[in-house]
JSON list of C-alpha atoms in Angstrom, two decimals:
[
{"chain": "C", "resi": 1, "resn": "UNK", "atom": "CA", "xyz": [8.86, -9.06, 10.19]},
{"chain": "C", "resi": 2, "resn": "UNK", "atom": "CA", "xyz": [5.18, -9.37, 11.03]},
{"chain": "C", "resi": 3, "resn": "UNK", "atom": "CA", "xyz": [2.78, -11.60, 9.21]},
{"chain": "C", "resi": 4, "resn": "UNK", "atom": "CA", "xyz": [-0.02, -9.96, 7.22]},
{"chain": "C", "resi": 5, "resn": "UNK", "atom": "CA", "xyz": [-3.66, -10.82, 7.00]},
{"chain": "C", "resi": 6, "resn": "UNK", "atom": "CA", "xyz": [-4.85, -11.62, 3.48]},
{"chain": "C", "resi": 7, "resn": "UNK", "atom": "CA", "xyz": [-6.51, -8.22, 2.90]},
{"chain": "C", "resi": 8, "resn": "UNK", "atom": "CA", "xyz": [-3.35, -6.37, 3.90]},
{"chain": "C", "resi": 9, "resn": "UNK", "atom": "CA", "xyz": [-1.20, -8.60, 1.69]},
{"chain": "C", "resi": 10, "resn": "UNK", "atom": "CA", "xyz": [-3.42, -8.05, -1.37]},
{"chain": "C", "resi": 11, "resn": "UNK", "atom": "CA", "xyz": [-3.50, -4.34, -0.65]},
{"chain": "C", "resi": 12, "resn": "UNK", "atom": "CA", "xyz": [0.28, -4.12, -0.36]},
{"chain": "C", "resi": 13, "resn": "UNK", "atom": "CA", "xyz": [0.59, -5.95, -3.68]},
{"chain": "C", "resi": 14, "resn": "UNK", "atom": "CA", "xyz": [-1.57, -3.26, -5.33]},
{"chain": "C", "resi": 15, "resn": "UNK", "atom": "CA", "xyz": [0.45, -0.50, -3.63]},
{"chain": "C", "resi": 16, "resn": "UNK", "atom": "CA", "xyz": [3.68, -1.99, -5.02]},
{"chain": "C", "resi": 17, "resn": "UNK", "atom": "CA", "xyz": [2.23, -1.78, -8.54]},
{"chain": "C", "resi": 18, "resn": "UNK", "atom": "CA", "xyz": [1.13, 1.80, -7.89]},
{"chain": "C", "resi": 19, "resn": "UNK", "atom": "CA", "xyz": [4.73, 2.60, -6.91]},
{"chain": "C", "resi": 20, "resn": "UNK", "atom": "CA", "xyz": [5.89, 1.00, -10.17]},
{"chain": "C", "resi": 21, "resn": "UNK", "atom": "CA", "xyz": [3.51, 3.19, -12.19]},
{"chain": "C", "resi": 22, "resn": "UNK", "atom": "CA", "xyz": [5.28, 6.28, -10.84]},
{"chain": "C", "resi": 23, "resn": "UNK", "atom": "CA", "xyz": [8.65, 4.57, -11.40]},
{"chain": "C", "resi": 24, "resn": "UNK", "atom": "CA", "xyz": [9.29, 4.55, -7.65]},
{"chain": "C", "resi": 25, "resn": "UNK", "atom": "CA", "xyz": [11.99, 2.64, -5.86]},
{"chain": "C", "resi": 26, "resn": "UNK", "atom": "CA", "xyz": [9.96, 2.29, -2.65]},
{"chain": "C", "resi": 27, "resn": "UNK", "atom": "CA", "xyz": [6.34, 1.99, -1.59]},
{"chain": "C", "resi": 28, "resn": "UNK", "atom": "CA", "xyz": [5.35, 5.26, 0.07]},
{"chain": "C", "resi": 29, "resn": "UNK", "atom": "CA", "xyz": [2.27, 6.17, 2.10]},
{"chain": "C", "resi": 30, "resn": "UNK", "atom": "CA", "xyz": [0.75, 8.03, -0.88]},
{"chain": "C", "resi": 31, "resn": "UNK", "atom": "CA", "xyz": [0.78, 4.75, -2.84]},
{"chain": "C", "resi": 32, "resn": "UNK", "atom": "CA", "xyz": [-1.69, 3.37, -0.29]},
{"chain": "C", "resi": 33, "resn": "UNK", "atom": "CA", "xyz": [-4.18, 6.16, -1.09]},
{"chain": "C", "resi": 34, "resn": "UNK", "atom": "CA", "xyz": [-4.10, 5.33, -4.79]},
{"chain": "C", "resi": 35, "resn": "UNK", "atom": "CA", "xyz": [-4.28, 1.60, -4.00]},
{"chain": "C", "resi": 36, "resn": "UNK", "atom": "CA", "xyz": [-7.36, 2.30, -1.90]},
{"chain": "C", "resi": 37, "resn": "UNK", "atom": "CA", "xyz": [-9.07, 4.00, -4.85]},
{"chain": "C", "resi": 38, "resn": "UNK", "atom": "CA", "xyz": [-8.22, 1.04, -7.08]},
{"chain": "C", "resi": 39, "resn": "UNK", "atom": "CA", "xyz": [-9.50, -1.36, -4.43]},
{"chain": "C", "resi": 40, "resn": "UNK", "atom": "CA", "xyz": [-12.81, 0.50, -4.35]},
{"chain": "C", "resi": 41, "resn": "UNK", "atom": "CA", "xyz": [-13.11, 0.09, -8.13]},
{"chain": "C", "resi": 42, "resn": "UNK", "atom": "CA", "xyz": [-12.44, -3.66, -8.12]},
{"chain": "C", "resi": 43, "resn": "UNK", "atom": "CA", "xyz": [-15.65, -5.70, -7.63]},
{"chain": "C", "resi": 44, "resn": "UNK", "atom": "CA", "xyz": [-15.94, -7.38, -4.22]},
{"chain": "C", "resi": 45, "resn": "UNK", "atom": "CA", "xyz": [-14.51, -10.87, -4.13]},
{"chain": "C", "resi": 46, "resn": "UNK", "atom": "CA", "xyz": [-12.28, -10.38, -7.16]},
{"chain": "C", "resi": 47, "resn": "UNK", "atom": "CA", "xyz": [-8.52, -10.39, -6.85]},
{"chain": "C", "resi": 48, "resn": "UNK", "atom": "CA", "xyz": [-6.73, -7.50, -8.46]},
{"chain": "C", "resi": 49, "resn": "UNK", "atom": "CA", "xyz": [-4.60, -8.71, -11.33]},
{"chain": "C", "resi": 50, "resn": "UNK", "atom": "CA", "xyz": [-2.82, -5.51, -12.21]},
{"chain": "C", "resi": 51, "resn": "UNK", "atom": "CA", "xyz": [0.73, -5.02, -13.25]},
{"chain": "C", "resi": 52, "resn": "UNK", "atom": "CA", "xyz": [2.49, -1.79, -14.12]},
{"chain": "C", "resi": 53, "resn": "UNK", "atom": "CA", "xyz": [3.77, -1.75, -17.68]},
{"chain": "C", "resi": 54, "resn": "UNK", "atom": "CA", "xyz": [7.07, -0.26, -18.81]},
{"chain": "C", "resi": 55, "resn": "UNK", "atom": "CA", "xyz": [8.15, 0.76, -15.32]},
{"chain": "C", "resi": 56, "resn": "UNK", "atom": "CA", "xyz": [11.59, 2.11, -14.63]},
{"chain": "C", "resi": 57, "resn": "UNK", "atom": "CA", "xyz": [11.36, 0.79, -11.06]},
{"chain": "C", "resi": 58, "resn": "UNK", "atom": "CA", "xyz": [13.89, -1.76, -9.90]},
{"chain": "C", "resi": 59, "resn": "UNK", "atom": "CA", "xyz": [12.71, -5.39, -9.91]},
{"chain": "C", "resi": 60, "resn": "UNK", "atom": "CA", "xyz": [12.59, -5.40, -6.10]},
{"chain": "C", "resi": 61, "resn": "UNK", "atom": "CA", "xyz": [10.64, -2.45, -4.69]},
{"chain": "C", "resi": 62, "resn": "UNK", "atom": "CA", "xyz": [11.70, -1.38, -1.19]},
{"chain": "C", "resi": 63, "resn": "UNK", "atom": "CA", "xyz": [9.41, -0.13, 1.54]},
{"chain": "C", "resi": 64, "resn": "UNK", "atom": "CA", "xyz": [9.73, 3.46, 2.75]},
{"chain": "C", "resi": 65, "resn": "UNK", "atom": "CA", "xyz": [10.82, 3.90, 6.38]},
{"chain": "C", "resi": 66, "resn": "UNK", "atom": "CA", "xyz": [7.20, 4.57, 7.42]},
{"chain": "C", "resi": 67, "resn": "UNK", "atom": "CA", "xyz": [5.97, 1.35, 5.81]},
{"chain": "C", "resi": 68, "resn": "UNK", "atom": "CA", "xyz": [8.92, -0.59, 7.16]},
{"chain": "C", "resi": 69, "resn": "UNK", "atom": "CA", "xyz": [8.05, 0.63, 10.65]},
{"chain": "C", "resi": 70, "resn": "UNK", "atom": "CA", "xyz": [4.60, -0.99, 10.37]},
{"chain": "C", "resi": 71, "resn": "UNK", "atom": "CA", "xyz": [6.03, -4.24, 9.02]},
{"chain": "C", "resi": 72, "resn": "UNK", "atom": "CA", "xyz": [8.75, -4.46, 11.69]},
{"chain": "C", "resi": 73, "resn": "UNK", "atom": "CA", "xyz": [6.63, -3.53, 14.72]},
{"chain": "C", "resi": 74, "resn": "UNK", "atom": "CA", "xyz": [7.34, -5.90, 17.62]},
{"chain": "C", "resi": 75, "resn": "UNK", "atom": "CA", "xyz": [3.98, -7.60, 18.13]},
{"chain": "C", "resi": 76, "resn": "UNK", "atom": "CA", "xyz": [2.39, -10.98, 17.61]},
{"chain": "C", "resi": 77, "resn": "UNK", "atom": "CA", "xyz": [-0.52, -9.34, 15.80]},
{"chain": "C", "resi": 78, "resn": "UNK", "atom": "CA", "xyz": [-0.53, -9.49, 12.00]},
{"chain": "C", "resi": 79, "resn": "UNK", "atom": "CA", "xyz": [-0.48, -6.37, 9.86]},
{"chain": "C", "resi": 80, "resn": "UNK", "atom": "CA", "xyz": [-4.03, -5.38, 8.94]},
{"chain": "C", "resi": 81, "resn": "UNK", "atom": "CA", "xyz": [-5.30, -3.20, 6.12]},
{"chain": "C", "resi": 82, "resn": "UNK", "atom": "CA", "xyz": [-6.31, -0.40, 8.49]},
{"chain": "C", "resi": 83, "resn": "UNK", "atom": "CA", "xyz": [-2.68, 0.20, 9.45]},
{"chain": "C", "resi": 84, "resn": "UNK", "atom": "CA", "xyz": [-1.77, 1.02, 5.85]},
{"chain": "C", "resi": 85, "resn": "UNK", "atom": "CA", "xyz": [-4.81, 3.27, 5.44]},
{"chain": "C", "resi": 86, "resn": "UNK", "atom": "CA", "xyz": [-4.02, 5.10, 8.70]},
{"chain": "C", "resi": 87, "resn": "UNK", "atom": "CA", "xyz": [-0.47, 5.69, 7.49]},
{"chain": "C", "resi": 88, "resn": "UNK", "atom": "CA", "xyz": [-1.75, 7.19, 4.22]},
{"chain": "C", "resi": 89, "resn": "UNK", "atom": "CA", "xyz": [-4.18, 9.40, 6.13]},
{"chain": "C", "resi": 90, "resn": "UNK", "atom": "CA", "xyz": [-1.50, 10.60, 8.54]},
{"chain": "C", "resi": 91, "resn": "UNK", "atom": "CA", "xyz": [1.06, 11.29, 5.84]},
{"chain": "C", "resi": 92, "resn": "UNK", "atom": "CA", "xyz": [-1.04, 13.46, 3.56]},
{"chain": "C", "resi": 93, "resn": "UNK", "atom": "CA", "xyz": [-4.13, 15.42, 4.57]},
{"chain": "C", "resi": 94, "resn": "UNK", "atom": "CA", "xyz": [-4.75, 16.10, 0.87]},
{"chain": "C", "resi": 95, "resn": "UNK", "atom": "CA", "xyz": [-5.28, 12.35, 0.39]},
{"chain": "C", "resi": 96, "resn": "UNK", "atom": "CA", "xyz": [-8.04, 12.04, 2.99]},
{"chain": "C", "resi": 97, "resn": "UNK", "atom": "CA", "xyz": [-10.84, 12.53, 0.47]},
{"chain": "C", "resi": 98, "resn": "UNK", "atom": "CA", "xyz": [-9.60, 9.49, -1.47]},
{"chain": "C", "resi": 99, "resn": "UNK", "atom": "CA", "xyz": [-9.50, 7.48, 1.73]},
{"chain": "C", "resi": 100, "resn": "UNK", "atom": "CA", "xyz": [-13.09, 8.36, 2.64]},
{"chain": "C", "resi": 101, "resn": "UNK", "atom": "CA", "xyz": [-11.97, 10.57, 5.53]},
{"chain": "C", "resi": 102, "resn": "UNK", "atom": "CA", "xyz": [-13.11, 14.16, 5.80]}
]
């Protein structure tokens, strides 16, 4: 498994909570689009301290195959935030407006 830079790690943490809000069992690319919107709403320099309440998700959220592919890529380079955003963009054209892509 690849290491993650700090922005990617914080972003993935938010995406996990987004998955919990929808009672998901895995983080999916669409969760990254919602996490991006939340990230835009959090003031710069502040850490998101969000936690889904009353979720039916399992305690350990899995990663979807698409997310797992990013995390397991054979490279010495760490995972960066842009990889998650590119996955969200590729997976759902209807999400592009939320990602700032036209």
